[in-house]
Short mmCIF file of C-alpha atoms and ligand atoms in Angstrom, two decimals:
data_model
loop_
_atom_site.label_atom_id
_atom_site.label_comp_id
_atom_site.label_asym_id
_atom_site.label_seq_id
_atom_site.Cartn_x
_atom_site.Cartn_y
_atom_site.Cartn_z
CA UNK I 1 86.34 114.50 106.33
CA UNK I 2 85.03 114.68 109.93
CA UNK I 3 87.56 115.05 112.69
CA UNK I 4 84.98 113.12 115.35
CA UNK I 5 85.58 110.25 116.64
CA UNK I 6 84.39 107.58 114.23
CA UNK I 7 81.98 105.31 115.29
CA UNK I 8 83.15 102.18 112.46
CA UNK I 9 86.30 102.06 113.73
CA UNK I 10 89.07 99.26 111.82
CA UNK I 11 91.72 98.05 113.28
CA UNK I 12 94.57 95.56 112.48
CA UNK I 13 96.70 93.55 115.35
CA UNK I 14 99.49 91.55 113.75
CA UNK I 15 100.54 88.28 115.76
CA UNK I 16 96.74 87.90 116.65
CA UNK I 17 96.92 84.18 116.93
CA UNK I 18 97.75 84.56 120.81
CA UNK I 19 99.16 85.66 123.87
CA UNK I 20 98.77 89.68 123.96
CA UNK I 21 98.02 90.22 120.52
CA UNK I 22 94.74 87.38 120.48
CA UNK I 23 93.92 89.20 123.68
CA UNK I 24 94.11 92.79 122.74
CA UNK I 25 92.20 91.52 119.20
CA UNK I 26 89.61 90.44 121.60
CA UNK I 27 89.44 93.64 123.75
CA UNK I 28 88.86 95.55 120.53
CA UNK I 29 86.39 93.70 118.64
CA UNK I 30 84.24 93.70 122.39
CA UNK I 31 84.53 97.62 121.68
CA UNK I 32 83.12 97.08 118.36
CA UNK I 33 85.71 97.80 116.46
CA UNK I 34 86.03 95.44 112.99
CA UNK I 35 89.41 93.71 113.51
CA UNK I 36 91.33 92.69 111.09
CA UNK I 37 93.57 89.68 112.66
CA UNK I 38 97.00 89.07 111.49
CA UNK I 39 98.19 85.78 111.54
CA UNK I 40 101.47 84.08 110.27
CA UNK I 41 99.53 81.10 108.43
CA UNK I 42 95.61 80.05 107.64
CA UNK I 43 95.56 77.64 109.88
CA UNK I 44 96.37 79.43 113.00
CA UNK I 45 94.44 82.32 111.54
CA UNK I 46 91.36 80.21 111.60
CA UNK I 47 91.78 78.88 115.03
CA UNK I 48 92.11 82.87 116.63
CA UNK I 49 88.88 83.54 114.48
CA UNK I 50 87.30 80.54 115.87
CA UNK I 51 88.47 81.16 119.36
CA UNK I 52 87.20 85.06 119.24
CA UNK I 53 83.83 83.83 117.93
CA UNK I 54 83.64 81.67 120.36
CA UNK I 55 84.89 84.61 123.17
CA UNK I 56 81.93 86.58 122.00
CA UNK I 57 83.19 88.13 118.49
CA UNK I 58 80.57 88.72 116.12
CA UNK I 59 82.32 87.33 113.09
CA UNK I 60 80.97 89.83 110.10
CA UNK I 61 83.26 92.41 112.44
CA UNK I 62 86.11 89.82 111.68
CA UNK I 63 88.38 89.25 109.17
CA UNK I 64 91.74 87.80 108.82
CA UNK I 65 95.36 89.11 106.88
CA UNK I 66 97.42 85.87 106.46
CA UNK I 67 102.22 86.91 106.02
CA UNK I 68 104.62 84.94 107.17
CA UNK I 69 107.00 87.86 108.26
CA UNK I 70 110.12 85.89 107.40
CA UNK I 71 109.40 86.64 103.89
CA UNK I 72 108.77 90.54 102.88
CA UNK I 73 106.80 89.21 99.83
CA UNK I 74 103.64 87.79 101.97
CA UNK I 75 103.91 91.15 103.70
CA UNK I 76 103.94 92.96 100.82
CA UNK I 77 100.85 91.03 99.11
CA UNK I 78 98.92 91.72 102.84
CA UNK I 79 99.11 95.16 103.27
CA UNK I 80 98.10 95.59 99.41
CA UNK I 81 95.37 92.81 100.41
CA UNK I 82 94.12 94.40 103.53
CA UNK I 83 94.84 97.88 101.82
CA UNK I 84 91.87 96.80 98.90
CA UNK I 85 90.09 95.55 101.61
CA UNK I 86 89.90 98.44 104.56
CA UNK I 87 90.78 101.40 102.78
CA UNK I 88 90.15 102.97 105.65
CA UNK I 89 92.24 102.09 108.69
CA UNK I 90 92.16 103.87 111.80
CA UNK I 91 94.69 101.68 114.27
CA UNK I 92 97.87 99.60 113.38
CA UNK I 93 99.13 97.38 116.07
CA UNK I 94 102.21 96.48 115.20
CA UNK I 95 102.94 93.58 117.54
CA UNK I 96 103.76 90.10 116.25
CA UNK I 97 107.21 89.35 117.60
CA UNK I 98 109.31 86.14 117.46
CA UNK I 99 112.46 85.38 120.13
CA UNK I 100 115.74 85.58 118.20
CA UNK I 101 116.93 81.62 117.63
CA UNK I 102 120.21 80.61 119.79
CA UNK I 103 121.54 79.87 116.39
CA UNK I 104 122.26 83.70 114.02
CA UNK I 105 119.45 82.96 111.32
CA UNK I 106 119.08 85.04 108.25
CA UNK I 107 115.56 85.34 106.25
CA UNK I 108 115.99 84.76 102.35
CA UNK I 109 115.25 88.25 101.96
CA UNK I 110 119.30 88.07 103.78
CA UNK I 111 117.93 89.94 106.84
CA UNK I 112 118.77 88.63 110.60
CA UNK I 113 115.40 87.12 111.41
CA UNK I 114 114.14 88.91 114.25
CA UNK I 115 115.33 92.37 113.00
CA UNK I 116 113.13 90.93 110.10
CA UNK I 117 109.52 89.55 111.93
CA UNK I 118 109.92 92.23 114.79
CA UNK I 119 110.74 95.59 113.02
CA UNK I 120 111.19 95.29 109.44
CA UNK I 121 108.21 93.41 108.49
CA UNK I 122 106.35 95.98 110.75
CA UNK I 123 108.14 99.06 108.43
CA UNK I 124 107.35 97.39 105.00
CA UNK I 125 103.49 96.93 106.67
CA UNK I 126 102.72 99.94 108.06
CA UNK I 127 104.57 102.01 104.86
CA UNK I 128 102.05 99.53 102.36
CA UNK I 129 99.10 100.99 104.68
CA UNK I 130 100.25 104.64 104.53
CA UNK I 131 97.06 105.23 102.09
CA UNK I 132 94.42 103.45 104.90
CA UNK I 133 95.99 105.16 107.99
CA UNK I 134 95.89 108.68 106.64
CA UNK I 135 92.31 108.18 105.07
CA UNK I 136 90.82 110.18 107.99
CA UNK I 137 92.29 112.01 110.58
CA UNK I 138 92.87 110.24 114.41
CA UNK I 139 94.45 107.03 113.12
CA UNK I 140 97.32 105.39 115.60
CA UNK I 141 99.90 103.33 115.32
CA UNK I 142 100.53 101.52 118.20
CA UNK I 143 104.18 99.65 118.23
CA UNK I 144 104.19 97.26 120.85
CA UNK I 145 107.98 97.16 121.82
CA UNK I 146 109.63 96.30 125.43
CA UNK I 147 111.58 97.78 127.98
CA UNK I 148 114.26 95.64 126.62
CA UNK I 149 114.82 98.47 123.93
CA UNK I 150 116.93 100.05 126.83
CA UNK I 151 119.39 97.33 126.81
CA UNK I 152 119.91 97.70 123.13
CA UNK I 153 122.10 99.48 120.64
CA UNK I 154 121.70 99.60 116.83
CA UNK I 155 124.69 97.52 115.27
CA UNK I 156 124.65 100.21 112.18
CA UNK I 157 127.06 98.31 110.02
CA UNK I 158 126.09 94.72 111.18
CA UNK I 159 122.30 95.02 111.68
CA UNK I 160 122.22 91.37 110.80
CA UNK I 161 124.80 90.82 113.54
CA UNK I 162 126.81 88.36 111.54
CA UNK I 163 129.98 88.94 112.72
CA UNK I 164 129.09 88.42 117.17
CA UNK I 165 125.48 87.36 117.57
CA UNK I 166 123.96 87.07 120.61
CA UNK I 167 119.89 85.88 120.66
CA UNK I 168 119.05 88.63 123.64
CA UNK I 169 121.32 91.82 121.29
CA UNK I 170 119.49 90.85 118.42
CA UNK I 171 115.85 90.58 119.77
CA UNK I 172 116.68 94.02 121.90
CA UNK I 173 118.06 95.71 118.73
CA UNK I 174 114.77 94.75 117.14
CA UNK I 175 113.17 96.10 120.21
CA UNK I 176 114.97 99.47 119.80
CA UNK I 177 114.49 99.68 115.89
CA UNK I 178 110.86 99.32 116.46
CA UNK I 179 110.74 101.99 119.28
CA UNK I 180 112.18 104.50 116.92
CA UNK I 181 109.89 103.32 114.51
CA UNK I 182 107.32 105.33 116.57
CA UNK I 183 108.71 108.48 115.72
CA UNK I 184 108.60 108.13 111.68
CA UNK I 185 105.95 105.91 111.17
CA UNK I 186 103.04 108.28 109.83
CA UNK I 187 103.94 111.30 107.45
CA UNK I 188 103.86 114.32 110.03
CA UNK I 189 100.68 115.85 108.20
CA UNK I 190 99.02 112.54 108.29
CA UNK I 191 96.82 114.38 111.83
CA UNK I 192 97.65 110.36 113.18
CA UNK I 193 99.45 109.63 115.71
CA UNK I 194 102.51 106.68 116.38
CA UNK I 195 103.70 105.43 119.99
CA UNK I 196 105.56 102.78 120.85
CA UNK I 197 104.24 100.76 124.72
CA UNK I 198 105.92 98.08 126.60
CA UNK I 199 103.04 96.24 127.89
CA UNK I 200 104.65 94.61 130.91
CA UNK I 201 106.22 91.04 131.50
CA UNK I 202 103.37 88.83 130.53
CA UNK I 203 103.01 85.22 130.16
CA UNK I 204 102.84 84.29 126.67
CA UNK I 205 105.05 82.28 124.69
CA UNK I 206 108.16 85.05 125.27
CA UNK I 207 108.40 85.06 128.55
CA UNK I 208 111.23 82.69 128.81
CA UNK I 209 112.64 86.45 127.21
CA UNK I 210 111.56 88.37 130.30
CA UNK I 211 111.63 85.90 133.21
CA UNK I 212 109.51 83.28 135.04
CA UNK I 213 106.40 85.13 135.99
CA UNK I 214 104.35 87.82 134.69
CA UNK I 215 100.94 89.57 133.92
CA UNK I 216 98.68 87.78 132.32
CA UNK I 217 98.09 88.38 128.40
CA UNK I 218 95.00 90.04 128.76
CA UNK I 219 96.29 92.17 131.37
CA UNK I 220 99.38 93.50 128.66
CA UNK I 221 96.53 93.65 126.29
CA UNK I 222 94.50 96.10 128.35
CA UNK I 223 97.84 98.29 128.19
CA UNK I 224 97.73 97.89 124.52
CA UNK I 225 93.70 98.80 123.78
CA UNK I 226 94.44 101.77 125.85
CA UNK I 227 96.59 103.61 123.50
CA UNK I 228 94.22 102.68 120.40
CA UNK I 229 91.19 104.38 122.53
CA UNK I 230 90.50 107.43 120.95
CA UNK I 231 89.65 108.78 124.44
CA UNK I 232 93.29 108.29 125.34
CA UNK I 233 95.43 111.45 124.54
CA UNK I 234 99.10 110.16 122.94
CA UNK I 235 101.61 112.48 122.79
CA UNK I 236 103.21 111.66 119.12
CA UNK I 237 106.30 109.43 119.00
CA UNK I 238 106.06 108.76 122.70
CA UNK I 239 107.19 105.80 124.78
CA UNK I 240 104.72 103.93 127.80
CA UNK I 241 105.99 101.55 130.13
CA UNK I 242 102.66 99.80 130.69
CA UNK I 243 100.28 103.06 131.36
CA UNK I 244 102.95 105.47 132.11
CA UNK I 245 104.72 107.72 129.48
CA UNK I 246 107.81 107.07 129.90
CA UNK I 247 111.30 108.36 128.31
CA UNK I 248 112.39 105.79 125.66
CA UNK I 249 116.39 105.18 125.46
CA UNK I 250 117.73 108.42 124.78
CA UNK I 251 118.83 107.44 121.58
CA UNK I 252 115.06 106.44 120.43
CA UNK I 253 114.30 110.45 120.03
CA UNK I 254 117.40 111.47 118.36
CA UNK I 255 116.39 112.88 115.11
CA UNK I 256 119.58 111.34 113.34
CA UNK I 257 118.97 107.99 114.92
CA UNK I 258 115.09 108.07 113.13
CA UNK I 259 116.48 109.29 110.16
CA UNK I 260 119.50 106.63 109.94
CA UNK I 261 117.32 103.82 110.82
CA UNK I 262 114.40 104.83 107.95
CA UNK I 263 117.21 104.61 105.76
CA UNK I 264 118.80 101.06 107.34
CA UNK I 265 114.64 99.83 106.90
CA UNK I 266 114.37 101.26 102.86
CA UNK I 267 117.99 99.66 102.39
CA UNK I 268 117.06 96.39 103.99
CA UNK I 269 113.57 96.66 102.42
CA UNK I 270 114.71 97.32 98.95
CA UNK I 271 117.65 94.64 98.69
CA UNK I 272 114.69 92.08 99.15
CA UNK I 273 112.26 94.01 97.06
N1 LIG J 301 105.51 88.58 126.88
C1 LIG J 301 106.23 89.55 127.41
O1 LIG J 301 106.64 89.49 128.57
C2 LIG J 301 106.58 90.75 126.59
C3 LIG J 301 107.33 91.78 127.20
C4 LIG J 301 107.64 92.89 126.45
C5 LIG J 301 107.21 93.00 125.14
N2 LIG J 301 106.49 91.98 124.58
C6 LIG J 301 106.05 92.14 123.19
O2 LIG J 301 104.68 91.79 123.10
C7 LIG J 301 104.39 91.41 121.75
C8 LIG J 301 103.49 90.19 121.75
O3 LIG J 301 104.21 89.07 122.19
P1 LIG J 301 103.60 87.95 123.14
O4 LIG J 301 104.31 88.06 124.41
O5 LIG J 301 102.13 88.01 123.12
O6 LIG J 301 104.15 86.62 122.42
P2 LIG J 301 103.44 85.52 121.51
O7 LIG J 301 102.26 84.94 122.21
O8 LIG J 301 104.53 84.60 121.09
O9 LIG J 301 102.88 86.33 120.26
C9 LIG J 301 103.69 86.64 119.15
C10 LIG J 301 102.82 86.71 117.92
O10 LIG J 301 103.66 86.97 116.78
C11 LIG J 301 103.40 85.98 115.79
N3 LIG J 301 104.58 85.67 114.98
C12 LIG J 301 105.72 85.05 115.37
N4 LIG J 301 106.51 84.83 114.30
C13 LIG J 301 105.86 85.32 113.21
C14 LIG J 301 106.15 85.36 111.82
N5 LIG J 301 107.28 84.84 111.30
N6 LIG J 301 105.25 85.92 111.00
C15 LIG J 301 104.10 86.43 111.48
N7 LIG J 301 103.76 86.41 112.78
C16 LIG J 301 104.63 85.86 113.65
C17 LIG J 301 102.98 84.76 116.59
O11 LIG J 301 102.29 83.85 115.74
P3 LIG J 301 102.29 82.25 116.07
O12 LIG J 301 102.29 82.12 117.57
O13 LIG J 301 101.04 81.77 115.42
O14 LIG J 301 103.54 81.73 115.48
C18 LIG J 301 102.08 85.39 117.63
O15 LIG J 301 100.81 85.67 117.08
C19 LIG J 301 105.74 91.21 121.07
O16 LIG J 301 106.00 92.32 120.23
C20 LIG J 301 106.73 91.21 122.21
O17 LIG J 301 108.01 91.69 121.84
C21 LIG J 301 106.17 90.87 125.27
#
């Protein structure tokens, strides 16, 4: 194994079918990476290919991973998929999101659904592609989380937040779990690295989350690309607001905090295996 930069590099975005993940999708496959796209369904898979194509992509550096993240299964079957696929995977964005529903909604693998799309899906993916991230040395994982984490606390014997739901708790808890995330998400001899961003208040389809105005997607994207750019120097488990490192809640780097939360993921994980 070399430890210089690769040249092929593979990457997959999840929630590539727009706003900063079709954007930062683009931004990589103009740097000649192969992308792997993640979408939630064919159809809207199809229509990001179609769109990057027609952006410029050259479509034999395309290719697309199809899970709904509401059901474990389909991310189970895609990581295995894309795993056969890329066995070689040098980044891992890890940002398809959804806002939690006014109404408390639970997954049929019994999991509050955004804890579910927003961090657990991302665990069960990015522990399926283990095998493709540590393949060579230099991969990332990029978690793309939001200042909202701050707001947040872990509801450790409600994660589901079935007994007081509120739609902003449970999307920032998700937020939070997902930051954490950053600090567990590659084996520590993997020689990758894992970071969680906040790419700024952009206008996509969660703004309504954030406020009334914001960046534009591309311009969160560019935040996002960064941190997969080899050139860029992460410092492991780390937290950027935008370009900035930034300290992360200061309950994101306590050890005992990763370690309960890996354990909350492989309980949550395995009760819907
Ligand atoms: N926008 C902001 O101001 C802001 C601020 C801070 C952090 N963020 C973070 O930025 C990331 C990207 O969000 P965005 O603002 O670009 O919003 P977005 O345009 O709504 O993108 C979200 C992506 O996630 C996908 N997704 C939603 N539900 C899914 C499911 N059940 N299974 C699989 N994929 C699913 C969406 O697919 P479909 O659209 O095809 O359903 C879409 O591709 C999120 O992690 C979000 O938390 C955004």
């Amino acid at each position: 194994m070399s430890s210089a930069v690769p040249t092929d590099r593979t990457v997959l975005v999840t929630g590539a079918t727009s706003g900063i993940g079709w954007e930062t999708a683009r931004l990589l496959s103009e740097q000649g990476c192969t992308v792997v796209l993640h979408a939630p369904d064919a159809a809207s898979g199809g229509a990001a290919v179609e769109r990057l194509v027609a952006a410029g992509a050259d479509p034999k550096r395309l290719d697309l991973a199809v899970a709904d993240f509401s059901r474990l299964a389909e991310v189970r079957a895609m990581a295995a998929a894309v795993a056969a696929a890329h066995p070689v995977l040098d980044v891992l964005v890890n940002n398809a999101a959804v806002a939690a529903p006014e109404r408390h909604t639970i997954t049929e693998d019994g999991v509050e659904l955004s804890l579910q799309v927003n961090f657990l899906a991302a665990y069960v993916l990015t522990r399926g592609l283990t095998g493709p991230l540590t393949a060579r040395p230099g991969s990332r994982v990029v978690n793309v989380s939001s200042s909202m984490h701050r707001t947040a606390s872990i509801a450790w014997s409600d994660p589901n937040r079935s007994r007081r739901y509120s739609r902003l708790a449970a999307y920032a808890q998700s937020q939070l779990a997902l930051t954490v995330f950053a600090r567990a998400a590659l084996p520590a001899d993997s020689g990758g690295t894992a970071v969680s961003v906040h790419p700024g208040v952009c206008d996509t389809a969660l703004l309504s989350l954030y406020g009334h105005e914001g960046d534009s997607a591309a311009e969160g994207a560019a935040r996002v690309a960064r941190l997969c750019d080899p050139a860029t120097e992460l410092e492991p488990g780390a937290y950027y607001d935008r370009t900035a490192l930034s300290p992360a809640a200061p309950v994101a780097g306590e050890p005992r905090t990763v370690r309960r939360l890996v354990k909350l993921a492989e309980e949550l994980a395995g009760q819907a295996a």
